[in-house]
Coordinates of C-alpha atoms and ligand atoms in Angstrom, one line a residue:
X1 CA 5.8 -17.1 -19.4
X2 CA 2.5 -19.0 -19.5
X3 CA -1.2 -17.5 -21.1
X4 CA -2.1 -15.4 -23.3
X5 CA -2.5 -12.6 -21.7
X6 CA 0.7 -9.8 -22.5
X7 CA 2.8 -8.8 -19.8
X8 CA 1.2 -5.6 -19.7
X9 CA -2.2 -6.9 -19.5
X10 CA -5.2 -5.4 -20.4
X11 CA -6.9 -3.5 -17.9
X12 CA -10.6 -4.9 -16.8
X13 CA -13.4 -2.8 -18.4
X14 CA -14.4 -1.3 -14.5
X15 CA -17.6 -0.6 -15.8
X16 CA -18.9 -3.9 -17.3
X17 CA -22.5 -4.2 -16.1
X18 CA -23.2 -0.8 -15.3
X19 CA -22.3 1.0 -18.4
X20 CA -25.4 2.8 -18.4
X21 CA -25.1 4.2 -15.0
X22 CA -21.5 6.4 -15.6
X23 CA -21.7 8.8 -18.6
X24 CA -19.4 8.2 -21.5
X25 CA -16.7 11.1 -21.1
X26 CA -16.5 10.1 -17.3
X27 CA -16.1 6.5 -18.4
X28 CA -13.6 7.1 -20.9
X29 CA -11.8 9.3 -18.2
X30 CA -11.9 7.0 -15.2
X31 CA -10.5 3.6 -17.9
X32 CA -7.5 6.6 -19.3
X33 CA -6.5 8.3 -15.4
X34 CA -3.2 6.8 -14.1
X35 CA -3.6 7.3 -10.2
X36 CA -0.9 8.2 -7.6
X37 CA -0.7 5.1 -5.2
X38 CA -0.1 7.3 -2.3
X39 CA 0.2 4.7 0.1
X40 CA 1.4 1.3 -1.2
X41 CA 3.5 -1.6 -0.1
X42 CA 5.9 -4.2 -2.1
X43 CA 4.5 -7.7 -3.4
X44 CA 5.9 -10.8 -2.6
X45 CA 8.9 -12.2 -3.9
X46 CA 8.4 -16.0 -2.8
X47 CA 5.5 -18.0 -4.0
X48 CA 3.2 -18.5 -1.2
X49 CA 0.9 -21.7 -0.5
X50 CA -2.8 -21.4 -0.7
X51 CA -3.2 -20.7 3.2
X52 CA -0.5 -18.3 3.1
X53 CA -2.5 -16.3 0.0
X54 CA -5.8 -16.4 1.9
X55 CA -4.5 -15.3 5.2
X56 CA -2.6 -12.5 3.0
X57 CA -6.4 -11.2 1.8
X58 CA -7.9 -11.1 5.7
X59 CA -6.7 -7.9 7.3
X60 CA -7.6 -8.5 10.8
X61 CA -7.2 -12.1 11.9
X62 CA -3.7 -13.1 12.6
X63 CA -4.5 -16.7 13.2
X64 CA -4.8 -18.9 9.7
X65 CA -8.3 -19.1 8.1
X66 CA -10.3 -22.2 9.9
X67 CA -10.9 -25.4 8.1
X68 CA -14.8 -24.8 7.5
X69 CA -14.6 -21.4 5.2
X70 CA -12.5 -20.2 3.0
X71 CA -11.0 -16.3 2.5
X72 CA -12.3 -16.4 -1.2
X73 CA -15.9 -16.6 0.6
X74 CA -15.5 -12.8 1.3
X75 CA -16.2 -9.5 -0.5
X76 CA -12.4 -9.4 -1.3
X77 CA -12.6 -12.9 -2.5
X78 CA -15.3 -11.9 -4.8
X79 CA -13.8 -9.3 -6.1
X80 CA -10.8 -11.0 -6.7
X81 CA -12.8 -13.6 -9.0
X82 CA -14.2 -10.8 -10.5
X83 CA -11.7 -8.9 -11.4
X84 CA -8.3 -10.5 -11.0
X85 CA -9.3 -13.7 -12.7
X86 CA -9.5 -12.0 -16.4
X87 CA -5.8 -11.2 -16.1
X88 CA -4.8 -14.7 -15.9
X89 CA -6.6 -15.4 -19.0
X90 CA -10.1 -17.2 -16.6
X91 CA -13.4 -16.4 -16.8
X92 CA -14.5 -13.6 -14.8
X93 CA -16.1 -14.9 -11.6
X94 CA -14.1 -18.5 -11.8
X95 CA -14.3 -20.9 -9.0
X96 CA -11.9 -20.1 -6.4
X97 CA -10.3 -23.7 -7.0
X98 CA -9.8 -23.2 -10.9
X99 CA -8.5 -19.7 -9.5
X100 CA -5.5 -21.0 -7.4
X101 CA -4.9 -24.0 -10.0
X102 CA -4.1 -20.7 -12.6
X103 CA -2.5 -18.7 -9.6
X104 CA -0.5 -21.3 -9.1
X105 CA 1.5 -21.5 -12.5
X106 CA 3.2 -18.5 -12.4
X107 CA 5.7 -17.2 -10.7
X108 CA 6.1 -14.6 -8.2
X109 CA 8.0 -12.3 -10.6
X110 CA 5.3 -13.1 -13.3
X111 CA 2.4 -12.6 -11.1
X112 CA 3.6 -8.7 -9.9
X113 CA 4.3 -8.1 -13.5
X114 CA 1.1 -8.8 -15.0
X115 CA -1.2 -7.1 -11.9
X116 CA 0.8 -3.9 -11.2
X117 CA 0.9 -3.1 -15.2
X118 CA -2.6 -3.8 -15.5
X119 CA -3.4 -1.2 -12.6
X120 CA -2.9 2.1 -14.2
X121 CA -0.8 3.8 -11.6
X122 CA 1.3 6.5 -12.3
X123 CA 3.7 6.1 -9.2
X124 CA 4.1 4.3 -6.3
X125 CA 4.6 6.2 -3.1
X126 CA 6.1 3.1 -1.0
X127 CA 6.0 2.3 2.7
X128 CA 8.8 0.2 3.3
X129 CA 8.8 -0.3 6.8
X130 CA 6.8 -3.8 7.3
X131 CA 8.2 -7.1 6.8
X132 CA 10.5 -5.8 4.0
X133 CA 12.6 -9.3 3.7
X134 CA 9.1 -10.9 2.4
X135 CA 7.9 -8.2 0.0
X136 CA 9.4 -6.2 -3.0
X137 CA 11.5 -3.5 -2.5
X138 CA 10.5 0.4 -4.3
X139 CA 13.3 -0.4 -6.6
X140 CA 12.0 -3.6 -7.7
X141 CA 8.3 -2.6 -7.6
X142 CA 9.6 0.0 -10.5
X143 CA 11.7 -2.6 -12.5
X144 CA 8.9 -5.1 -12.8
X145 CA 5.8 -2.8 -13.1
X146 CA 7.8 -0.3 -15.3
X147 CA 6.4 2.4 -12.9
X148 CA 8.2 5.3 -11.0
X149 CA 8.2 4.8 -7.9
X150 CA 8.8 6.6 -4.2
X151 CA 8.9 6.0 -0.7
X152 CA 8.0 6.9 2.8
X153 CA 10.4 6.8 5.9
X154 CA 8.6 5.1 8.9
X155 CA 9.6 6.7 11.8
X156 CA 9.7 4.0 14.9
X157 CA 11.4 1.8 12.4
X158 CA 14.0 4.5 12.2
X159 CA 14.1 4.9 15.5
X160 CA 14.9 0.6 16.8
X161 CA 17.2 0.8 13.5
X162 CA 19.7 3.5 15.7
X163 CA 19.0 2.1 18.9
X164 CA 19.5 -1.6 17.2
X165 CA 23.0 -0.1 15.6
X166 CA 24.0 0.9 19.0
X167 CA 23.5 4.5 19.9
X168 CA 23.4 5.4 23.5
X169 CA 20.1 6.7 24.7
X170 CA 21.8 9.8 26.0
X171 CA 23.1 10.1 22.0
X172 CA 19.6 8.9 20.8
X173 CA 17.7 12.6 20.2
X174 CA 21.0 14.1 18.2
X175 CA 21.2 11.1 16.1
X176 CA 17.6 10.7 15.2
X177 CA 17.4 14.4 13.9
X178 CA 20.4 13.8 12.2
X179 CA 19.0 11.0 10.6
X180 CA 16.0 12.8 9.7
X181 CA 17.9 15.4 8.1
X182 CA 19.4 12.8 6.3
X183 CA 16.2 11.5 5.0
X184 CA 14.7 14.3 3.9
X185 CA 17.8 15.4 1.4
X186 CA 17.1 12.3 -0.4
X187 CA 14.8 13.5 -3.7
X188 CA 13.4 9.2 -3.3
X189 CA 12.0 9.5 0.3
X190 CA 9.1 12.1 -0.1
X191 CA 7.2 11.4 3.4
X192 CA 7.6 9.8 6.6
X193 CA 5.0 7.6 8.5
X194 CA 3.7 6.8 12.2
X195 CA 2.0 3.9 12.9
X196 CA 1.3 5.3 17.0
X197 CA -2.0 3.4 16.2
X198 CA -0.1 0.0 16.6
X199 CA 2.0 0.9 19.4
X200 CA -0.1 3.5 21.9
X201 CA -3.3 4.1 20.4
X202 CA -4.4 7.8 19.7
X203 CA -5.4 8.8 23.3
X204 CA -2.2 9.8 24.4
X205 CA 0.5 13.0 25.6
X206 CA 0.6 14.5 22.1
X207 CA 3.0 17.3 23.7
X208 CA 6.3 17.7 22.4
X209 CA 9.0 15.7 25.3
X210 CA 12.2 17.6 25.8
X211 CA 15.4 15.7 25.1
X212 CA 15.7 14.4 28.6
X213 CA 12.7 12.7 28.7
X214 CA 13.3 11.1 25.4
X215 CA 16.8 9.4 26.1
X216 CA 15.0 8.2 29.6
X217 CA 12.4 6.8 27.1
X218 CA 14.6 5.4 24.9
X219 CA 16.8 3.7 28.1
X220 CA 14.1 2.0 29.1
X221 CA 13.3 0.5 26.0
X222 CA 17.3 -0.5 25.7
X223 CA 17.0 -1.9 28.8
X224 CA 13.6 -4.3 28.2
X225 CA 16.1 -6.2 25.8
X226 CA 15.4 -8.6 23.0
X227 CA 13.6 -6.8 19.8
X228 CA 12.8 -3.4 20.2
X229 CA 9.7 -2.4 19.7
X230 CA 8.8 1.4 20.4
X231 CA 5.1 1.4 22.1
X232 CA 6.5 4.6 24.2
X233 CA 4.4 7.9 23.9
X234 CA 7.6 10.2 24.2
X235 CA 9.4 8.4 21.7
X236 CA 6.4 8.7 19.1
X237 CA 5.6 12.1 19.9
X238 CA 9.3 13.0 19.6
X239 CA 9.7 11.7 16.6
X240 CA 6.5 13.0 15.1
X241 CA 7.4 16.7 16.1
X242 CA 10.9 16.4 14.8
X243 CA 9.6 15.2 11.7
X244 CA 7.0 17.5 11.2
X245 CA 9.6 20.3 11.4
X246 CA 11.2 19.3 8.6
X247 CA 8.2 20.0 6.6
X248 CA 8.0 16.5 4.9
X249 CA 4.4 14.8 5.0
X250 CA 3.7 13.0 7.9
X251 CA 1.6 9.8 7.0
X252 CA -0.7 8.2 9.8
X253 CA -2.3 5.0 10.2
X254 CA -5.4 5.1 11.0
X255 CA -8.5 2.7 11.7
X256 CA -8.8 -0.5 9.6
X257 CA -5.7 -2.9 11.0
X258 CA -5.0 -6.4 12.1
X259 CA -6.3 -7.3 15.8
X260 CA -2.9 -5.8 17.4
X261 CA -4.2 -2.6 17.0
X262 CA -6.8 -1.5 19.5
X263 CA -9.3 -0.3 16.6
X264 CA -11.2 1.7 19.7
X265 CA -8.3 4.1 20.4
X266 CA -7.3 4.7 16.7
X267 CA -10.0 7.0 16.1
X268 CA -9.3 10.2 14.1
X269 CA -10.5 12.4 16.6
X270 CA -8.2 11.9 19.3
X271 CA -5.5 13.2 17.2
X272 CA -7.1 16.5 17.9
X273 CA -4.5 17.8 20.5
X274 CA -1.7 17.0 18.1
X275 CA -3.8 18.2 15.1
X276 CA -4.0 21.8 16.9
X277 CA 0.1 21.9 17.6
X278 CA 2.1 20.1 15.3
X279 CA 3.7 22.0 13.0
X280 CA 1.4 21.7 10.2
X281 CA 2.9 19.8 7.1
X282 CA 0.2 17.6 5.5
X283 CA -0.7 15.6 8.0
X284 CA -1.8 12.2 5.7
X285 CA -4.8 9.9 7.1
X286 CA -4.1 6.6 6.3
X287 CA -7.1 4.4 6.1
X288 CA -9.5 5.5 8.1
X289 CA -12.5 2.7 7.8
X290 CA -14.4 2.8 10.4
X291 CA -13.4 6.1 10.6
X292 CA -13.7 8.1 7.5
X293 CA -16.6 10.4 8.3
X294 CA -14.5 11.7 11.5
X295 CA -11.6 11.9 8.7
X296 CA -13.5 13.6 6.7
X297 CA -14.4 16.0 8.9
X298 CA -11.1 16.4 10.1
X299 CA -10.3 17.1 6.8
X300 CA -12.3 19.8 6.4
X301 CA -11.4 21.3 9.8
X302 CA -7.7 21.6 9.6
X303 CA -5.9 23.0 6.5
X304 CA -2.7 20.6 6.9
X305 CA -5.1 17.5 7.1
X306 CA -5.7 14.8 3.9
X307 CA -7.3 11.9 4.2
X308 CA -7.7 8.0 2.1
X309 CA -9.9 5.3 2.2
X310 CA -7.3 2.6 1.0
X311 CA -7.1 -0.8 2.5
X312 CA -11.0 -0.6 3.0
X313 CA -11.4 -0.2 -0.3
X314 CA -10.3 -3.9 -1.3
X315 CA -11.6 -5.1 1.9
X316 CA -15.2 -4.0 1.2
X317 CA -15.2 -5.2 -2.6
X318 CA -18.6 -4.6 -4.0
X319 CA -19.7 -2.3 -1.2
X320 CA -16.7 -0.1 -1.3
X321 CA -19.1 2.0 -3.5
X322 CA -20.7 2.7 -0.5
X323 CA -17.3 3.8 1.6
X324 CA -16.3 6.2 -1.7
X325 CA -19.9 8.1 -1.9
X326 CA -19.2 8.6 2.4
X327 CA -16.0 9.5 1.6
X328 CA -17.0 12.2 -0.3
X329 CA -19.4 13.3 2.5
X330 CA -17.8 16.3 4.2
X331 CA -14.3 17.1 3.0
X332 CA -12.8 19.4 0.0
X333 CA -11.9 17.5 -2.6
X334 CA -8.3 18.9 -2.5
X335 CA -7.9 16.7 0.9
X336 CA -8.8 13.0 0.0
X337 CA -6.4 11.0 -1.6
X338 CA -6.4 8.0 -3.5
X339 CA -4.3 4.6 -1.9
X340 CA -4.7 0.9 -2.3
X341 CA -2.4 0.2 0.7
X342 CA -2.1 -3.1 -1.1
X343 CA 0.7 -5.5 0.5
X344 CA 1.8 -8.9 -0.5
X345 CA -0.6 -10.4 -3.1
X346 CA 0.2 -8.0 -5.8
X347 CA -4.2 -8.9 -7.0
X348 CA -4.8 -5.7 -4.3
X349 CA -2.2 -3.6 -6.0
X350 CA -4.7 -3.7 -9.1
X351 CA -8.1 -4.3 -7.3
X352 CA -7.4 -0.9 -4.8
X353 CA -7.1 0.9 -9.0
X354 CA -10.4 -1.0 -10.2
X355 CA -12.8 -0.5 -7.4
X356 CA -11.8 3.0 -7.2
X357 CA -11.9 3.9 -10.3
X358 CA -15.8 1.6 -10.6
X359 CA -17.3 3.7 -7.5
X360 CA -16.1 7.1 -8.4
X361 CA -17.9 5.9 -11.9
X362 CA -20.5 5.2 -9.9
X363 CA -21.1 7.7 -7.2
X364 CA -20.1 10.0 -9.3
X365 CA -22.3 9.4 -12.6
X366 CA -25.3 9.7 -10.6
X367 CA -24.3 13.0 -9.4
X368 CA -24.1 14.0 -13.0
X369 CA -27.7 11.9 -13.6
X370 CA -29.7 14.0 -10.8
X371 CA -28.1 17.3 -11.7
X372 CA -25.1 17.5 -8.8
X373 CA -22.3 18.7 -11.3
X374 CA -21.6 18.7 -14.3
X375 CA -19.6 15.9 -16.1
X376 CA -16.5 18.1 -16.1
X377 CA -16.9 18.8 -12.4
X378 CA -16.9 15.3 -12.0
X379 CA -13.6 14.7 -13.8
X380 CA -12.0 17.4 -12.5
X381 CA -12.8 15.6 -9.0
X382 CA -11.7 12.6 -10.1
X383 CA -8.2 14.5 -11.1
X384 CA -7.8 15.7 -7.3
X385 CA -8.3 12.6 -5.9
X386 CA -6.6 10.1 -8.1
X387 CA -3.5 12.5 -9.0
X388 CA -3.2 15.7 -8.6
X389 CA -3.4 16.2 -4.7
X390 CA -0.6 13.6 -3.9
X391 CA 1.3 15.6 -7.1
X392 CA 0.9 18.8 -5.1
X393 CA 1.2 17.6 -1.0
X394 CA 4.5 15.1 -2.2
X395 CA 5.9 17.6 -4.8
X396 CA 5.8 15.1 -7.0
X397 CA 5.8 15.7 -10.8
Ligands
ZN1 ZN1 -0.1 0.3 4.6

């Protein structure tokens, strides 16, 4: 263990420079609240290499950052100076060199530690679906943060995982509602997740398939060979119908992803056939950026949907103010929940905590300042979003 800095860090002061802009009791509330990570991913359990960190804080590119810039020359970067260097005992707003010299000295184990206690979390509702052999597993996020944590079934994992372990397509729709009864007796698992906008986009046959459409679905993905990779409509809207029958939360990525994902058929909106049939469980909306004022809205429109703005909210850094006043634009504030989505570098697992917890500050003290709500509206709000809606749509206590 190297620095001086406890394992349980100290928190940054999220309102240094702007302490006259967020009212005290709001302030004290906003450094005390310890959020629900709604949707969050393990860090990683093998040191990484300077070009392996920076392509780790660029969401969309899948190639490696270019010789003539650097990822820290972002708003992410920034606000990983800012805010992440105080933990390992550097100036705020170090030089990105001097930052990955420091980085560089502790361990993987260390470095988790020291960022996930410093982020005020309450629990961690994790999404193990995604290169789980790089990244920490719910059980270890808990031992090394000393937080609870929970996690979220994704459901085309589940689905290659039978078809991988050798069920017949003609066997396929029996065994995947049996598994699916399976999950949902487990008190751990308290949601399952789609990511439909990585493998068909929104803009397809939300209709529920019957059985012999799904096992000639699930043939033809047998038969392709080599990894499977569900990118069939039937088998996602199958899945997504089965699941919301079982009344667990169904979480969906939405907007904001890496160049796979065709970011102009992920909007929102054309979830609207689904939206209008599925059984409605909360339907969680992952994400979102671009695409939070349709999420919003959607919010708003449909009891059963809930919305986030994680992932964008690291991305954006300084401007994420900007995202969490839109944000608040259209939807009850019983429907937005708060998520880091942080994966890998476990600097977002604490950054998604700080910025969130700096714009609602922000956004929200200047409600208070031109006469909007009061301050305890203002916590109260703060509450919903940060804790007590994931509480109530996860049963969590
Ligand atoms: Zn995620």
């Amino acid at each position: 263990m190297i620095g001086e800095a406890t394992p349980t860090g100290d928190r940054p002061d999220v309102f240094s420079g702007v302490r006259d802009d967020v009212p005290d009791a709001l302030a004290r509330h906003l450094r005390a609240v310890h959020l629900i990570d709604h949707h969050v991913h393990g860090t990683f359990t093998r040191a990484v290499d300077r070009a392996g960190f920076e392509a780790a804080i660029n969401e969309g590119s899948t190639d490696p950052v270019p010789a003539f810039m650097t990822q820290f020359d972002s708003p992410l970067g920034l606000a990983i100076r800012r805010w992440c260097a105080p933990v390992l005992g550097l100036e705020s707003l170090t030089g990105a060199d001097e930052y990955w010299f420091r980085r560089a000295q502790f361990g993987p184990d260390e470095l988790t530690e020291r960022f996930l206690r410093a982020a005020g979390v309450a629990r961690w509702v994790v999404d193990t679906g995604f290169k789980g052999d790089q990244i920490t597993t719910p059980a270890q996020m808990t031992a090394l943060s000393d937080i609870p944590s929970s996690s979220v079934l994704r459901l085309e994992r589940l689905t290659e995982d039978l078809l991988e372990a050798g069920i017949s397509p003609q066997e396929y729709p029996e065994a995947f509602r049996a598994a699916l009864d399976d999950a949902v007796t487990d008190p751990h698992t308290v949601g399952v997740k789609t990511i439909a906008a990585y493998r068909t986009g929104f803009d397809v046959d939300w209709s529920r398939p019957p059985d012999a459409d799904v096992a000639a679905a699930a043939d033809r993905l047998v038969a392709r060979g080599g990894e499977l990779r569900v990118d069939d409509p039937v088998l996602i809207a199958f899945g997504v119908h089965e699941a919301a029958e079982r009344g667990r939360p169904i979480q969906v990525h939405v907007g904001f992803g890496d160049r796979d994902l065709d970011l102009n058929r992920t909007d929102p909106l054309l979830l609207l056939p689904l939206l209008r049939t599925i059984t409605p469980v909360p339907v969680m909306l992952l994400h979102c950026y671009p695409f939070h004022r349709q999420a919003g809205y959607l919010a708003q429109a449909f009891d059963h949907v809930h919305f986030d703005v994680g992932l964008a909210i690291n991305f954006l850094g300084v401007r994420s103010t900007s995202l969490v006043a839109e944000a608040l634009d259209t939807a009850p504030f019983a429907k937005q929940l708060y998520s880091s989505d942080a994966f890998g570098p476990p600097e977002l697992h604490l950054l998604g905590s700080v910025l969130w917890r700096r714009a609602m500050g922000l956004v929200l003290g200047d409600w208070i300042r031109t006469g909007a709500c009061t301050e305890e509206d203002a916590i109260r709000i703060v509450d919903m979003i940060g804790v007590h809606n994931a509480a109530r749509v996860y049963g969590l206590t």
